[in-house]
mmCIF file of N, CA and C in Angstrom:
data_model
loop_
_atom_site.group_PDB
_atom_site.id
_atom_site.type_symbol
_atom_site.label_atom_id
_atom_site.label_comp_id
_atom_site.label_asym_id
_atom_site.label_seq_id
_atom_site.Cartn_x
_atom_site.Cartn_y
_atom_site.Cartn_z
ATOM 1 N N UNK A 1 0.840 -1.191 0.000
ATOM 2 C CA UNK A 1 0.000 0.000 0.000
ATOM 3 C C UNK A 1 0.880 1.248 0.000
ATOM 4 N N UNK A 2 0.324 2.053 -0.840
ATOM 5 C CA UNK A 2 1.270 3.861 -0.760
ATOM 6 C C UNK A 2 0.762 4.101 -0.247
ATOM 7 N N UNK A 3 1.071 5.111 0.684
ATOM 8 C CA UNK A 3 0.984 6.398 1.532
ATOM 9 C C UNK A 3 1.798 8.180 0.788
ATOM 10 N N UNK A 4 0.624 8.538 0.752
ATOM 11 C CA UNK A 4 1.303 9.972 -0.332
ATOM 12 C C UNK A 4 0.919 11.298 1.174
ATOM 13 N N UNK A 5 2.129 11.999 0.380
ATOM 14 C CA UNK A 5 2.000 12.754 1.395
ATOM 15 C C UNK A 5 2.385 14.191 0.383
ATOM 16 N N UNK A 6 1.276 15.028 0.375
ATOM 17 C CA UNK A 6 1.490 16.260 -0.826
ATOM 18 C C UNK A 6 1.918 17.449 0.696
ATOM 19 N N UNK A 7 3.119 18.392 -0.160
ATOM 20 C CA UNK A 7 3.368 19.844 0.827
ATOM 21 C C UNK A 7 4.068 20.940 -0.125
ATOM 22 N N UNK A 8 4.019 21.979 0.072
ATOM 23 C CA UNK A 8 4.718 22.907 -0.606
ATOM 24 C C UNK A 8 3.595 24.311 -1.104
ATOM 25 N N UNK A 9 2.182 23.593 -0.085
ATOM 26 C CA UNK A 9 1.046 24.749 -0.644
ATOM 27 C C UNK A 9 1.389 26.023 0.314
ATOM 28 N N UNK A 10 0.793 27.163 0.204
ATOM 29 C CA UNK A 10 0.528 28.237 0.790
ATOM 30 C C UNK A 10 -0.213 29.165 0.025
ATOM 31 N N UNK A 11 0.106 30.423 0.378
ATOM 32 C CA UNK A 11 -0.728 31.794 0.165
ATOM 33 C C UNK A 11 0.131 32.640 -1.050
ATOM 34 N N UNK A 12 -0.145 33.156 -1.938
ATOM 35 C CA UNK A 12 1.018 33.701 -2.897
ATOM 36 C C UNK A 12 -0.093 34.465 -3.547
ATOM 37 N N UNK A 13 0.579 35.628 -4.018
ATOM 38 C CA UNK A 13 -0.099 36.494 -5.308
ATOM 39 C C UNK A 13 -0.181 36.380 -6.381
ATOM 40 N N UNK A 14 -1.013 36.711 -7.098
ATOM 41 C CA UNK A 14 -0.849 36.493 -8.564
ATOM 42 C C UNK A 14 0.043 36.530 -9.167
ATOM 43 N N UNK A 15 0.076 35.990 -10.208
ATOM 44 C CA UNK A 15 1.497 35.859 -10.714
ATOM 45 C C UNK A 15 3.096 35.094 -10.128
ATOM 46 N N UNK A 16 2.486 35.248 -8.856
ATOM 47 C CA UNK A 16 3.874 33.942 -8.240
ATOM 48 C C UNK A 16 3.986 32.608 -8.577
ATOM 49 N N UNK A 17 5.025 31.670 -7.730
ATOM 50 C CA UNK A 17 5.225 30.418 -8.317
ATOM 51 C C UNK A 17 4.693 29.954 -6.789
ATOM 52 N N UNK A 18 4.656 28.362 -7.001
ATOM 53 C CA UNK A 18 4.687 27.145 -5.863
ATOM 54 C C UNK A 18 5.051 26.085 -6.560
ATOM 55 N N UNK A 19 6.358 25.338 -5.537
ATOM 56 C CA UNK A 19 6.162 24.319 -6.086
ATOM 57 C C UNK A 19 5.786 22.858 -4.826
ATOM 58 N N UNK A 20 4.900 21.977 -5.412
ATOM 59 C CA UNK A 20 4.429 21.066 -4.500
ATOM 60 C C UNK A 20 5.096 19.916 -4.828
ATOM 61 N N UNK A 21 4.905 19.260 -3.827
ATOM 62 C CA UNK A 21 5.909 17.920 -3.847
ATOM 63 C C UNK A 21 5.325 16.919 -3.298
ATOM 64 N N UNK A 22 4.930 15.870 -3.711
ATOM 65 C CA UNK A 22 4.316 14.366 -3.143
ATOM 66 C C UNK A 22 5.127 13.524 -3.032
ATOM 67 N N UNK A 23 5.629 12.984 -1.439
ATOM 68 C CA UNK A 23 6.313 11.991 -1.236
ATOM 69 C C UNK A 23 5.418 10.924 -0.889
ATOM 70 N N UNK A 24 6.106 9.672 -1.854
ATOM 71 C CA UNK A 24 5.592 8.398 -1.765
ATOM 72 C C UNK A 24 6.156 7.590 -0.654
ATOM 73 N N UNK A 25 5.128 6.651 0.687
ATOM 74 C CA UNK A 25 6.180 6.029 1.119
ATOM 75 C C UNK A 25 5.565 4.651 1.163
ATOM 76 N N UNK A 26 6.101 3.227 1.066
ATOM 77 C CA UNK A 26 5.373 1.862 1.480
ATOM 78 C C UNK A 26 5.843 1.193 0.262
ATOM 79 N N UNK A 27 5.660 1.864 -0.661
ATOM 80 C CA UNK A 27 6.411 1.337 -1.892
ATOM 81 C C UNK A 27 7.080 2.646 -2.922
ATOM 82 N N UNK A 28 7.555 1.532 -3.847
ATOM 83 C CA UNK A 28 8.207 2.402 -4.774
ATOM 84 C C UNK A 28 7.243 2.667 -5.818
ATOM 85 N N UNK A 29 7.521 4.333 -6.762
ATOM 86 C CA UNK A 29 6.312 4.591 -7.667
ATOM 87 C C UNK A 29 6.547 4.720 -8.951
ATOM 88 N N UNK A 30 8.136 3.838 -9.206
ATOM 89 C CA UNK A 30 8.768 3.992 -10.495
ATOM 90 C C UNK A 30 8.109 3.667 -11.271
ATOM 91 N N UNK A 31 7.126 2.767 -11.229
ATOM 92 C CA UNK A 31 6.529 2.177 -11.926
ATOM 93 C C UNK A 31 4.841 2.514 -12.307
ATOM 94 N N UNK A 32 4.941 3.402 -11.487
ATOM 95 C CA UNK A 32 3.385 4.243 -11.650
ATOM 96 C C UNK A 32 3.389 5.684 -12.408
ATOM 97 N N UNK A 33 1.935 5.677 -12.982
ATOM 98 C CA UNK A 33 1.667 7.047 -13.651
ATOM 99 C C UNK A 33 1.339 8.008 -12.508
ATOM 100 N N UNK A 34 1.634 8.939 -12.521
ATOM 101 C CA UNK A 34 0.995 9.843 -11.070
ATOM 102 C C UNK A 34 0.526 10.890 -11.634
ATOM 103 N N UNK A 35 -0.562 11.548 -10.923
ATOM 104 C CA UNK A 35 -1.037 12.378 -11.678
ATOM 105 C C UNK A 35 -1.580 13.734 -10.182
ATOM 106 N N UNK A 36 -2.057 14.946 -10.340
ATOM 107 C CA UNK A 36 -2.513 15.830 -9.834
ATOM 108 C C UNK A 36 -4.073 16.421 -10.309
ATOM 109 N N UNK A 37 -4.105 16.646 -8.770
ATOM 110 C CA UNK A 37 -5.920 17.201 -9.038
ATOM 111 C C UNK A 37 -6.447 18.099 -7.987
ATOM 112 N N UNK A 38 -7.337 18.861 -8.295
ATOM 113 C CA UNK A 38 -7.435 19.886 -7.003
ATOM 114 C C UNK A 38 -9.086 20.421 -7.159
ATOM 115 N N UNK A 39 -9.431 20.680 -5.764
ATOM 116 C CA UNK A 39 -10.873 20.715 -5.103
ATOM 117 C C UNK A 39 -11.210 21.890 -4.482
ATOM 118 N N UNK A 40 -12.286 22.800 -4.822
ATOM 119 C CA UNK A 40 -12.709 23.431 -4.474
ATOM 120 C C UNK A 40 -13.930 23.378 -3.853
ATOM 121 N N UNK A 41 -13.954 24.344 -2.678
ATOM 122 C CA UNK A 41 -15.465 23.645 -1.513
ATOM 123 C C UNK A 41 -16.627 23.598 -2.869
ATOM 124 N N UNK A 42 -17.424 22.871 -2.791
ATOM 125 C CA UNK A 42 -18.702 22.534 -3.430
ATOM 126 C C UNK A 42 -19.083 21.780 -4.929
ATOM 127 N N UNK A 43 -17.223 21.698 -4.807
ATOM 128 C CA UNK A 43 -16.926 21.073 -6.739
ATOM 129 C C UNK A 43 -16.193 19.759 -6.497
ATOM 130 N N UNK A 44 -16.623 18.948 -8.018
ATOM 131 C CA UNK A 44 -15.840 18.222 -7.699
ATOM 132 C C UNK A 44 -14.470 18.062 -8.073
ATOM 133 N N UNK A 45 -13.902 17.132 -7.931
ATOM 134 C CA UNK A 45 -12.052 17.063 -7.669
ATOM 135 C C UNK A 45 -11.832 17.116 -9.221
ATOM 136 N N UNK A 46 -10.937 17.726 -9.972
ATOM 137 C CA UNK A 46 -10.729 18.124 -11.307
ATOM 138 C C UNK A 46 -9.434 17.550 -11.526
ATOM 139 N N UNK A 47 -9.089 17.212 -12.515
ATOM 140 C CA UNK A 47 -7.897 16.709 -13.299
ATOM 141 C C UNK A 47 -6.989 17.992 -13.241
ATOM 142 N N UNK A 48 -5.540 17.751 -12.861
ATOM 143 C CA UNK A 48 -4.706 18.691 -13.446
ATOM 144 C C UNK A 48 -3.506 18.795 -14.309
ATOM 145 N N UNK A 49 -2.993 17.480 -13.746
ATOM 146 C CA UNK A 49 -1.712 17.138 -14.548
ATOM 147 C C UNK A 49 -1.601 15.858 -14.042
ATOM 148 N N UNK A 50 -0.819 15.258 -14.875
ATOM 149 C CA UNK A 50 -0.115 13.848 -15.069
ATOM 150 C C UNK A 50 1.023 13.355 -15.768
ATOM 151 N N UNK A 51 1.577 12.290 -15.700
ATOM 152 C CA UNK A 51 3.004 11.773 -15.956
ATOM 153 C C UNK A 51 2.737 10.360 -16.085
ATOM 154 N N UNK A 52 3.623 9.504 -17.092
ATOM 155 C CA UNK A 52 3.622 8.390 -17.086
ATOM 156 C C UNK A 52 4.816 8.008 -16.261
ATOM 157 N N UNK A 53 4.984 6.814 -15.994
ATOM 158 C CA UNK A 53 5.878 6.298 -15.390
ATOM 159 C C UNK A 53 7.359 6.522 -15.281
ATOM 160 N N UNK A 54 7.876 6.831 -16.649
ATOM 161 C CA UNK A 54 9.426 7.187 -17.022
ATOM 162 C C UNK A 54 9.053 8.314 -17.112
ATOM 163 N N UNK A 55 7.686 9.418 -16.877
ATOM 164 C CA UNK A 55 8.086 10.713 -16.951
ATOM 165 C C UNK A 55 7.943 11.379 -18.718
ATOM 166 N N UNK A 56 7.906 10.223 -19.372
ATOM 167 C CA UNK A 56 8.622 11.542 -20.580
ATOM 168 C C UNK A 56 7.053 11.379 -21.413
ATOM 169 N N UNK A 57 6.156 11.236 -20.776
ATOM 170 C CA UNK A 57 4.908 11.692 -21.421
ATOM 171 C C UNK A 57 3.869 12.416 -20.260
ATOM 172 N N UNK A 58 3.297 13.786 -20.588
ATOM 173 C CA UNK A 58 3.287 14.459 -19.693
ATOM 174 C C UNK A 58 1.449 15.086 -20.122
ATOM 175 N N UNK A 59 0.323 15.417 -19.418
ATOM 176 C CA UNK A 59 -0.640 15.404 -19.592
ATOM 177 C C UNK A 59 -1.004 16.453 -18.924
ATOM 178 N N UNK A 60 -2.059 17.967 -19.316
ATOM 179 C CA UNK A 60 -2.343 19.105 -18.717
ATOM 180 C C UNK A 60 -3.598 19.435 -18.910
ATOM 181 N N UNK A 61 -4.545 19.861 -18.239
ATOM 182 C CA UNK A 61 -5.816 20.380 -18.074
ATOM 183 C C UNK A 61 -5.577 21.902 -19.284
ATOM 184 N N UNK A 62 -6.182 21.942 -20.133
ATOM 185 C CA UNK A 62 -5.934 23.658 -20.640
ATOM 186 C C UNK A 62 -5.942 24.217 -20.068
ATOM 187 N N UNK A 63 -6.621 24.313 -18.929
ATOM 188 C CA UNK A 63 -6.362 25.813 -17.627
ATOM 189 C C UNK A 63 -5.339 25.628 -17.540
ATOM 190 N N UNK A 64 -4.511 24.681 -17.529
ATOM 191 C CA UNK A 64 -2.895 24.952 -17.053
ATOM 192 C C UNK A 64 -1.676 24.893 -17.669
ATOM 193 N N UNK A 65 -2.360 24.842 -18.691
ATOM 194 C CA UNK A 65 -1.089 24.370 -20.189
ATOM 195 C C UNK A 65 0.127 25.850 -19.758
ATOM 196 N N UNK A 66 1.357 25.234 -20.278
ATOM 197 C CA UNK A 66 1.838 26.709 -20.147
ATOM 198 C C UNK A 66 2.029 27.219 -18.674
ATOM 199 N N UNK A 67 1.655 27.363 -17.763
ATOM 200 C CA UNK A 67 1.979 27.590 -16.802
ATOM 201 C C UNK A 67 2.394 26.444 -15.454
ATOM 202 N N UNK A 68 2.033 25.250 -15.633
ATOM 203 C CA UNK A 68 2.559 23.999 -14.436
ATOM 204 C C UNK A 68 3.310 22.951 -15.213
ATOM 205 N N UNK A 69 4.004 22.368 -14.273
ATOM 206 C CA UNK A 69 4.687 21.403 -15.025
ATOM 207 C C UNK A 69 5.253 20.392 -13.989
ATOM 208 N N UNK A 70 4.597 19.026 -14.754
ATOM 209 C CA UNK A 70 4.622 18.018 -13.458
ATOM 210 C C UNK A 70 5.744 17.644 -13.521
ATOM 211 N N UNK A 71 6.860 16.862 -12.464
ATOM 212 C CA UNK A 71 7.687 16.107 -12.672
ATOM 213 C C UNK A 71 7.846 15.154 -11.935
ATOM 214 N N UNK A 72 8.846 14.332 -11.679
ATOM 215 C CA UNK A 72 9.776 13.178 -10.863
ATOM 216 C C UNK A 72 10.686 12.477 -10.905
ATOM 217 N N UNK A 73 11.109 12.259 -9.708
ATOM 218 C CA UNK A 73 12.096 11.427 -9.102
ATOM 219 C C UNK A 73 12.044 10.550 -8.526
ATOM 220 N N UNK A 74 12.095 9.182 -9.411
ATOM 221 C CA UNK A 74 11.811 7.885 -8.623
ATOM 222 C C UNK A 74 12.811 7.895 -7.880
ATOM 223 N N UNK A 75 14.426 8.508 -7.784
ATOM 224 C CA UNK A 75 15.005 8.001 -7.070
ATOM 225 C C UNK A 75 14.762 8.328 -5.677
ATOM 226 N N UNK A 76 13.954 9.659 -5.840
ATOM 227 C CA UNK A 76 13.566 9.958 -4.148
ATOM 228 C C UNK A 76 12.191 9.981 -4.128
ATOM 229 N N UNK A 77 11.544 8.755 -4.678
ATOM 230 C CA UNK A 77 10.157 8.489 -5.070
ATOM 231 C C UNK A 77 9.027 9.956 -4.610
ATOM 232 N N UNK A 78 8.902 10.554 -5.656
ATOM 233 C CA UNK A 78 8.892 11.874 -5.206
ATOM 234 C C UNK A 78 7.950 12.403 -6.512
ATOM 235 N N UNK A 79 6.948 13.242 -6.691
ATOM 236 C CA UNK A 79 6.406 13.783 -8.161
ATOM 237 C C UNK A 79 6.466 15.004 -7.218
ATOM 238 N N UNK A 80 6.431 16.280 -8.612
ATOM 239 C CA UNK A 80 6.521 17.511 -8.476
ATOM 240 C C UNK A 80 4.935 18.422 -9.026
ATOM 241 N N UNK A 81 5.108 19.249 -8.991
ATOM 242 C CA UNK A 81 4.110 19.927 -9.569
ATOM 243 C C UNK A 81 4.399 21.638 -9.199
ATOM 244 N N UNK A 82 5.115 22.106 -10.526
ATOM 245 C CA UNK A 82 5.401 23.622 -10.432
ATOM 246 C C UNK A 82 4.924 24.402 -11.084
ATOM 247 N N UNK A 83 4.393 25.213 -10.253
ATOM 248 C CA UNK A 83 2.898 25.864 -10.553
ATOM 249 C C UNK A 83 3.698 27.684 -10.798
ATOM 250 N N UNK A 84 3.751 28.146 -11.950
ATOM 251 C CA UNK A 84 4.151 29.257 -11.803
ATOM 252 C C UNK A 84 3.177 30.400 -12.793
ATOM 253 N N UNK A 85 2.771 31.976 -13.060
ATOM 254 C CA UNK A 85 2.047 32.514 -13.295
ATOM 255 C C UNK A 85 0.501 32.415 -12.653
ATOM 256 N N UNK A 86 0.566 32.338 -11.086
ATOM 257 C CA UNK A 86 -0.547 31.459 -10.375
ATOM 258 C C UNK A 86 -1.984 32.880 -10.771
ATOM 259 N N UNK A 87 -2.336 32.232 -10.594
ATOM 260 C CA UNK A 87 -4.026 33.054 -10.707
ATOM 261 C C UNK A 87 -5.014 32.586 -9.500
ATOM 262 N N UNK A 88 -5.886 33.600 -9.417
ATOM 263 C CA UNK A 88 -6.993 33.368 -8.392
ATOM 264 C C UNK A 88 -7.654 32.258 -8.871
ATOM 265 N N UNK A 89 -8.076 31.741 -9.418
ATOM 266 C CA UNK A 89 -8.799 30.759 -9.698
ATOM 267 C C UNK A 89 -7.895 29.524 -9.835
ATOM 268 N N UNK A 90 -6.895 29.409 -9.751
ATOM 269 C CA UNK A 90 -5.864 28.349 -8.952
ATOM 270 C C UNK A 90 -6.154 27.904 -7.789
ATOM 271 N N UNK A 91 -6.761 28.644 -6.749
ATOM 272 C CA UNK A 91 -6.589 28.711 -5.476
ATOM 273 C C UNK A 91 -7.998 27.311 -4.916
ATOM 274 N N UNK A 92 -7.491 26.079 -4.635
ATOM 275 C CA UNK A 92 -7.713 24.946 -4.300
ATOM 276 C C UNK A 92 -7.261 23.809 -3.603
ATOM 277 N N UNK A 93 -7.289 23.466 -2.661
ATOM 278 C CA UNK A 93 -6.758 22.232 -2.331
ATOM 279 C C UNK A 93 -6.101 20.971 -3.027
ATOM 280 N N UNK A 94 -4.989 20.941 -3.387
ATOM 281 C CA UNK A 94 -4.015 20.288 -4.504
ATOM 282 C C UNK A 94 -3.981 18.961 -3.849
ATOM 283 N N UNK A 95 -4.008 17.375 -4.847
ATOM 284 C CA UNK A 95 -4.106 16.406 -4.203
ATOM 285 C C UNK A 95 -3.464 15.433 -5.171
ATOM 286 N N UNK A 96 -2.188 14.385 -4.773
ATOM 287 C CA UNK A 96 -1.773 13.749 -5.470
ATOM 288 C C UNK A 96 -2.103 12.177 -5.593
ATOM 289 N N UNK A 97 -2.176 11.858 -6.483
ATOM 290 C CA UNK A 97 -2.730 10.248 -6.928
ATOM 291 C C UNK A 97 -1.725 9.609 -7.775
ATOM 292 N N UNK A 98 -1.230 7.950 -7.576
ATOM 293 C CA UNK A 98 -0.681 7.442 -7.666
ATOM 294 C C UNK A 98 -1.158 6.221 -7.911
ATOM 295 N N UNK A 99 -0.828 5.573 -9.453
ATOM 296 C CA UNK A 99 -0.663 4.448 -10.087
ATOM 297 C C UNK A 99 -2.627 4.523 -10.841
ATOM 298 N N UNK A 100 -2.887 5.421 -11.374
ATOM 299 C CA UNK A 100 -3.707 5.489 -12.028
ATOM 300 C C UNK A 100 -3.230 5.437 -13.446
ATOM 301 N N UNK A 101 -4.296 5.474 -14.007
ATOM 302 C CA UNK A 101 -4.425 4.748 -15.910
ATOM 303 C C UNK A 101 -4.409 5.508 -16.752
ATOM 304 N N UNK A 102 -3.549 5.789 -17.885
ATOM 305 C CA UNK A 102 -3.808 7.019 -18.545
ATOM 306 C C UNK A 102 -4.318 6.195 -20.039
ATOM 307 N N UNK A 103 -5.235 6.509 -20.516
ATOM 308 C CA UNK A 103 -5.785 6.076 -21.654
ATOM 309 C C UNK A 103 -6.101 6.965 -22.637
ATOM 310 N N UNK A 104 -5.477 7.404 -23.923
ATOM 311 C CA UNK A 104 -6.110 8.337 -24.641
ATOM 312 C C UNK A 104 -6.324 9.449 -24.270
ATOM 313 N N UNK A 105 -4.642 10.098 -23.181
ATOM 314 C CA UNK A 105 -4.159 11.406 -22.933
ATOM 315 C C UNK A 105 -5.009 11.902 -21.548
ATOM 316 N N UNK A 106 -6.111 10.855 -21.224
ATOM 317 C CA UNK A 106 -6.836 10.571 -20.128
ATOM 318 C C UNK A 106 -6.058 10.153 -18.813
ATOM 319 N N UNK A 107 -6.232 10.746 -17.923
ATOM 320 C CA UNK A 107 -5.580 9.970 -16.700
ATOM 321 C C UNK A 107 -6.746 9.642 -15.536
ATOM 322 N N UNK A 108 -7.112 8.432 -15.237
ATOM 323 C CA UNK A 108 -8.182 7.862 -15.015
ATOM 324 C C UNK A 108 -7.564 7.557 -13.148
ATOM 325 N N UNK A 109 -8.000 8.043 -12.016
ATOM 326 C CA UNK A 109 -6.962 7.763 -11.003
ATOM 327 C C UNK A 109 -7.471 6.718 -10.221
ATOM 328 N N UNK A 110 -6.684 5.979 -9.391
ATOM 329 C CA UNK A 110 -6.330 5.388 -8.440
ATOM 330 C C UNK A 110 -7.265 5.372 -7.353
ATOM 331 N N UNK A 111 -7.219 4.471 -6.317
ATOM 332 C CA UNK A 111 -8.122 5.164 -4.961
ATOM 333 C C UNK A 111 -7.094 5.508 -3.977
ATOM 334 N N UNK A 112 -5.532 5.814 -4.284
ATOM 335 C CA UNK A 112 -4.533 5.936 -3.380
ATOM 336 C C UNK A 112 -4.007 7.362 -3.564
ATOM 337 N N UNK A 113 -4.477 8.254 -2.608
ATOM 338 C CA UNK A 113 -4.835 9.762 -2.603
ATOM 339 C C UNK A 113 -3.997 9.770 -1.583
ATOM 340 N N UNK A 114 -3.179 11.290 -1.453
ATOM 341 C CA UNK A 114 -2.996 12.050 -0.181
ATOM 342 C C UNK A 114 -3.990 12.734 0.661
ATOM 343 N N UNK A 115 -3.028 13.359 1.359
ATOM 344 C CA UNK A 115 -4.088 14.526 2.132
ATOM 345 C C UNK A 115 -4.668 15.830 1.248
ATOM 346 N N UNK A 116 -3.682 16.451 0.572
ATOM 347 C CA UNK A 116 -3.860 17.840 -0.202
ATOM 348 C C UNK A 116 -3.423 18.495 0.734
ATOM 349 N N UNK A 117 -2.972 19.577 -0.212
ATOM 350 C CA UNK A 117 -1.680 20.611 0.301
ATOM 351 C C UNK A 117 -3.108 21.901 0.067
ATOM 352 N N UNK A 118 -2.968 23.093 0.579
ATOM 353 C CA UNK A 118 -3.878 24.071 0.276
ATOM 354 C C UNK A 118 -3.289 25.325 -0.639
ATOM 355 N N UNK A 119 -3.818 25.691 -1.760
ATOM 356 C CA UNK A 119 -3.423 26.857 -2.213
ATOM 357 C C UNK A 119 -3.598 27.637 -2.650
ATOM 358 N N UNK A 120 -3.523 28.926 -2.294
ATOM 359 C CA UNK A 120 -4.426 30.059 -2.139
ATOM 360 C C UNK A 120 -3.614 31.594 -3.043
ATOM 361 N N UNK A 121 -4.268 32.099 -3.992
ATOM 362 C CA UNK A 121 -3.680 32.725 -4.783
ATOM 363 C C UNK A 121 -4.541 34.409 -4.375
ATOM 364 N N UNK A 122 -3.812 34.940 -3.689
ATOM 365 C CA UNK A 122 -4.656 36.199 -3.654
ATOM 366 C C UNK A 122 -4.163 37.108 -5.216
ATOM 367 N N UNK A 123 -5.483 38.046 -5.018
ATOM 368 C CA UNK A 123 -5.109 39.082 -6.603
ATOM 369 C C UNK A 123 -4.725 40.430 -6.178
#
């Protein structure tokens, strides 16, 4: 079983960066697609980005094309997510998922979720 653990959220202005970081622990996630998603009170949890396993195929919500960019390090079983040109409507509870399915640029997730990191973009 993984245990994910997302951090690196806070409070920032428009136009700043964050970058978040999901550490994997229980197993290794070299072998998994990981992907990002984030929740706002009364909505549901939205797709944001994703990665295949080796990384070198990479998947973005159009809200975020251009401005985030997922990454990782199996060696410190670790995915990234650097969020820079942030906007108010960024501002959501960020949540990482691990060893979900990507089908047809689709990333279909997992039931092995973190907590979510919080992040809040004032204007």
């Amino acid at each position: 079983q993984v245990q994910l653990v997302e951090s690196g959220g806070g409070l920032v202005q428009a136009g700043g960066s964050l970058r978040l970081s999901c550490a994997a622990s229980g197993r290794s996630i070299m072998w998994d697609a990981m992907g990002w998603f984030r929740q706002t009170p009364g909505k549901e949890r939205e797709f944001v980005a994703a990665n295949s396993w080796s990384g070198a195929n990479t998947y973005y919500t159009d809200a975020v094309k251009g401005r985030f960019t997922i990454s990782r390090d199996n060696a410190k079983n670790t995915v990234y997510l650097e969020m820079d040109k942030l906007k108010p409507e960024d501002t959501a509870v960020y949540y990482c998922n691990a060893g979900g399915s990507i089908v047809s640029s689709d990333y279909y997730p997992s039931q092995h979720w973190g907590q979510g990191t919080q992040v809040t973009v004032s204007s």
